mmCIF file of C-alpha atoms in Angstrom:
data_model
loop_
_atom_site.group_PDB
_atom_site.id
_atom_site.type_symbol
_atom_site.label_atom_id
_atom_site.label_comp_id
_atom_site.label_asym_id
_atom_site.label_seq_id
_atom_site.Cartn_x
_atom_site.Cartn_y
_atom_site.Cartn_z
ATOM 1 C CA UNK A 1 185.706 69.659 -13.834
ATOM 2 C CA UNK A 2 184.554 66.082 -15.584
ATOM 3 C CA UNK A 3 185.075 64.593 -12.398
ATOM 4 C CA UNK A 4 183.075 67.222 -10.416
ATOM 5 C CA UNK A 5 179.758 66.837 -12.991
ATOM 6 C CA UNK A 6 179.958 62.967 -12.893
ATOM 7 C CA UNK A 7 180.370 62.866 -8.752
ATOM 8 C CA UNK A 8 177.765 65.784 -8.538
ATOM 9 C CA UNK A 9 175.224 64.287 -11.440
ATOM 10 C CA UNK A 10 175.828 67.816 -13.187
ATOM 11 C CA UNK A 11 174.223 67.235 -16.661
ATOM 12 C CA UNK A 12 173.441 70.900 -17.220
ATOM 13 C CA UNK A 13 176.549 72.331 -19.654
ATOM 14 C CA UNK A 14 175.567 75.516 -17.511
ATOM 15 C CA UNK A 15 176.564 74.541 -14.081
ATOM 16 C CA UNK A 16 179.904 72.743 -15.078
ATOM 17 C CA UNK A 17 181.856 75.505 -13.925
ATOM 18 C CA UNK A 18 180.913 75.023 -10.820
ATOM 19 C CA UNK A 19 183.744 72.372 -11.050
ATOM 20 C CA UNK A 20 186.262 75.011 -11.617
ATOM 21 C CA UNK A 21 188.540 75.272 -8.544
ATOM 22 C CA UNK A 22 191.969 75.923 -8.975
ATOM 23 C CA UNK A 23 194.012 78.103 -11.094
ATOM 24 C CA UNK A 24 194.614 75.704 -13.685
ATOM 25 C CA UNK A 25 191.165 74.271 -13.808
ATOM 26 C CA UNK A 26 190.557 78.122 -14.539
ATOM 27 C CA UNK A 27 192.762 78.926 -17.425
ATOM 28 C CA UNK A 28 191.343 75.326 -18.965
ATOM 29 C CA UNK A 29 188.211 76.663 -18.363
ATOM 30 C CA UNK A 30 188.755 79.871 -20.293
ATOM 31 C CA UNK A 31 189.135 77.985 -23.109
ATOM 32 C CA UNK A 32 187.018 75.471 -23.362
ATOM 33 C CA UNK A 33 183.657 77.619 -21.919
ATOM 34 C CA UNK A 34 183.671 79.482 -25.045
ATOM 35 C CA UNK A 35 183.696 76.476 -27.340
ATOM 36 C CA UNK A 36 181.233 74.645 -25.602
ATOM 37 C CA UNK A 37 178.472 77.722 -25.271
ATOM 38 C CA UNK A 38 178.855 77.809 -28.988
ATOM 39 C CA UNK A 39 178.469 74.310 -29.560
ATOM 40 C CA UNK A 40 175.610 74.134 -26.944
ATOM 41 C CA UNK A 41 173.688 76.901 -29.208
ATOM 42 C CA UNK A 42 174.148 75.365 -32.313
ATOM 43 C CA UNK A 43 171.205 73.335 -34.425
ATOM 44 C CA UNK A 44 173.649 72.224 -37.170
ATOM 45 C CA UNK A 45 177.205 71.717 -36.703
ATOM 46 C CA UNK A 46 179.366 71.872 -39.906
ATOM 47 C CA UNK A 47 182.351 70.292 -39.348
ATOM 48 C CA UNK A 48 185.377 70.191 -42.598
ATOM 49 C CA UNK A 49 187.291 67.227 -41.584
ATOM 50 C CA UNK A 50 189.576 65.380 -43.837
ATOM 51 C CA UNK A 51 190.411 61.349 -43.508
ATOM 52 C CA UNK A 52 194.250 61.792 -42.070
ATOM 53 C CA UNK A 53 195.639 58.473 -41.672
ATOM 54 C CA UNK A 54 192.378 56.670 -41.339
ATOM 55 C CA UNK A 55 191.115 59.097 -38.625
ATOM 56 C CA UNK A 56 190.306 62.486 -37.882
ATOM 57 C CA UNK A 57 192.939 65.675 -38.088
ATOM 58 C CA UNK A 58 194.650 66.323 -34.794
ATOM 59 C CA UNK A 59 192.994 69.716 -34.554
ATOM 60 C CA UNK A 60 189.386 68.299 -34.634
ATOM 61 C CA UNK A 61 190.510 65.764 -31.710
ATOM 62 C CA UNK A 62 191.219 68.635 -29.851
ATOM 63 C CA UNK A 63 188.528 70.617 -30.252
ATOM 64 C CA UNK A 64 186.214 67.533 -28.848
ATOM 65 C CA UNK A 65 188.774 67.158 -25.966
ATOM 66 C CA UNK A 66 187.609 70.289 -25.293
ATOM 67 C CA UNK A 67 183.963 70.141 -25.708
ATOM 68 C CA UNK A 68 183.163 66.970 -24.021
ATOM 69 C CA UNK A 69 181.597 66.626 -20.669
ATOM 70 C CA UNK A 70 179.810 63.718 -19.063
ATOM 71 C CA UNK A 71 176.158 62.409 -19.678
ATOM 72 C CA UNK A 72 175.255 65.454 -22.224
ATOM 73 C CA UNK A 73 172.519 65.675 -24.496
ATOM 74 C CA UNK A 74 172.696 68.296 -27.620
ATOM 75 C CA UNK A 75 169.946 68.551 -30.117
ATOM 76 C CA UNK A 76 171.546 69.213 -33.028
ATOM 77 C CA UNK A 77 172.165 68.308 -36.501
ATOM 78 C CA UNK A 78 175.940 67.500 -37.069
ATOM 79 C CA UNK A 79 177.322 67.363 -41.132
ATOM 80 C CA UNK A 80 180.676 66.479 -41.965
ATOM 81 C CA UNK A 81 182.592 67.350 -45.330
ATOM 82 C CA UNK A 82 185.616 65.989 -45.991
ATOM 83 C CA UNK A 83 188.271 64.260 -48.475
ATOM 84 C CA UNK A 84 189.824 61.140 -48.663
ATOM 85 C CA UNK A 85 192.628 59.816 -50.584
ATOM 86 C CA UNK A 86 191.213 56.820 -51.467
ATOM 87 C CA UNK A 87 187.814 55.049 -51.184
ATOM 88 C CA UNK A 88 186.451 53.695 -48.011
ATOM 89 C CA UNK A 89 182.932 53.356 -48.734
ATOM 90 C CA UNK A 90 180.609 50.358 -48.129
ATOM 91 C CA UNK A 91 181.880 47.401 -49.879
ATOM 92 C CA UNK A 92 185.600 48.780 -50.796
ATOM 93 C CA UNK A 93 188.228 46.645 -49.553
ATOM 94 C CA UNK A 94 189.393 49.746 -47.580
ATOM 95 C CA UNK A 95 186.136 50.459 -45.736
ATOM 96 C CA UNK A 96 187.045 48.245 -42.250
ATOM 97 C CA UNK A 97 189.954 51.146 -42.417
ATOM 98 C CA UNK A 98 187.669 53.977 -41.958
ATOM 99 C CA UNK A 99 188.014 54.796 -38.453
ATOM 100 C CA UNK A 100 186.884 58.734 -39.450
ATOM 101 C CA UNK A 101 183.619 58.573 -39.554
ATOM 102 C CA UNK A 102 182.989 55.612 -37.208
ATOM 103 C CA UNK A 103 184.859 57.850 -34.973
ATOM 104 C CA UNK A 104 182.673 60.488 -35.318
ATOM 105 C CA UNK A 105 179.303 58.726 -35.450
ATOM 106 C CA UNK A 106 180.361 57.308 -32.156
ATOM 107 C CA UNK A 107 181.804 60.074 -30.894
ATOM 108 C CA UNK A 108 178.596 62.089 -31.316
ATOM 109 C CA UNK A 109 175.960 59.431 -30.063
ATOM 110 C CA UNK A 110 178.000 58.533 -26.936
ATOM 111 C CA UNK A 111 178.835 61.794 -25.830
ATOM 112 C CA UNK A 112 175.739 64.159 -26.784
ATOM 113 C CA UNK A 113 173.191 61.444 -27.719
ATOM 114 C CA UNK A 114 173.283 62.634 -31.528
ATOM 115 C CA UNK A 115 172.351 60.279 -33.984
ATOM 116 C CA UNK A 116 171.884 63.029 -36.890
ATOM 117 C CA UNK A 117 175.420 62.748 -38.446
ATOM 118 C CA UNK A 118 175.692 62.912 -42.216
ATOM 119 C CA UNK A 119 178.750 62.924 -44.065
ATOM 120 C CA UNK A 120 180.009 64.244 -47.352
ATOM 121 C CA UNK A 121 183.217 62.981 -48.813
ATOM 122 C CA UNK A 122 185.349 63.234 -51.983
ATOM 123 C CA UNK A 123 187.502 60.366 -52.466
ATOM 124 C CA UNK A 124 190.239 58.727 -54.418
ATOM 125 C CA UNK A 125 191.466 62.867 -53.752
ATOM 126 C CA UNK A 126 195.168 61.571 -54.165
ATOM 127 C CA UNK A 127 194.270 60.258 -57.760
ATOM 128 C CA UNK A 128 195.082 63.986 -58.415
ATOM 129 C CA UNK A 129 198.730 64.353 -57.167
ATOM 130 C CA UNK A 130 199.837 60.613 -57.231
ATOM 131 C CA UNK A 131 200.397 59.829 -61.087
ATOM 132 C CA UNK A 132 200.231 55.625 -60.025
ATOM 133 C CA UNK A 133 196.744 56.805 -59.278
ATOM 134 C CA UNK A 134 195.775 58.127 -62.774
ATOM 135 C CA UNK A 135 193.482 55.051 -63.400
ATOM 136 C CA UNK A 136 191.450 56.504 -60.634
ATOM 137 C CA UNK A 137 191.068 60.346 -61.401
ATOM 138 C CA UNK A 138 187.394 59.269 -63.001
ATOM 139 C CA UNK A 139 186.190 58.093 -60.256
ATOM 140 C CA UNK A 140 187.606 61.110 -57.987
ATOM 141 C CA UNK A 141 185.712 63.430 -60.361
ATOM 142 C CA UNK A 142 182.662 61.702 -60.123
ATOM 143 C CA UNK A 143 182.911 61.684 -56.187
ATOM 144 C CA UNK A 144 183.668 64.980 -56.141
ATOM 145 C CA UNK A 145 180.458 65.796 -58.350
ATOM 146 C CA UNK A 146 178.403 63.477 -55.828
ATOM 147 C CA UNK A 147 180.003 65.542 -52.650
ATOM 148 C CA UNK A 148 179.671 68.591 -54.118
ATOM 149 C CA UNK A 149 175.924 67.786 -55.159
ATOM 150 C CA UNK A 150 175.058 66.619 -51.585
ATOM 151 C CA UNK A 151 176.346 69.458 -50.008
ATOM 152 C CA UNK A 152 174.755 72.086 -52.169
ATOM 153 C CA UNK A 153 171.229 70.038 -51.532
ATOM 154 C CA UNK A 154 172.339 69.971 -47.810
ATOM 155 C CA UNK A 155 172.728 73.744 -48.088
ATOM 156 C CA UNK A 156 169.675 74.095 -49.846
ATOM 157 C CA UNK A 157 167.514 72.091 -46.932
ATOM 158 C CA UNK A 158 169.000 74.135 -44.217
ATOM 159 C CA UNK A 159 168.077 77.820 -46.436
ATOM 160 C CA UNK A 160 164.492 76.724 -46.286
ATOM 161 C CA UNK A 161 162.018 78.494 -43.911
ATOM 162 C CA UNK A 162 160.938 75.310 -41.950
ATOM 163 C CA UNK A 163 164.885 74.597 -41.641
ATOM 164 C CA UNK A 164 165.990 77.388 -40.265
ATOM 165 C CA UNK A 165 163.267 77.467 -37.318
ATOM 166 C CA UNK A 166 164.796 76.514 -34.076
ATOM 167 C CA UNK A 167 165.066 72.634 -33.346
ATOM 168 C CA UNK A 168 164.797 73.624 -29.936
ATOM 169 C CA UNK A 169 161.161 73.587 -28.179
ATOM 170 C CA UNK A 170 160.191 77.163 -27.256
#
């Protein structure tokens, strides 16, 4: 279907079904179409995605593979909430290993021209289960409190009358 869309210059998601020609493609489209329709209709996309092995969970990658189509533009805001075992914040030694945030920013910009992506992460979560990381527990508590405060602020912002109107032009 993506090859058909590219070959025929299709950028309107409403026309993607034109590329469905075989029984296998119909079966694949039956899975992808409702996910894509839900994404296209959203003003805000909320993703809960912990960092697994420096990147996104396999289940999120599977969803991404179903909703990706060529040369699309979506008008939406993306909020990603997550938990990380350590700290990958700017300036930390593990910052270069953060393939989670970078991947999602690159994905939404590269596939949908979406730059409005906000991350809310609780870090040092492993300190709650690994006794050798006890010395990071207070940093976890601060990070968790900050993440919760940021999430609540985003929720309040989304609940305001100005934010509840559609971002799409009438």
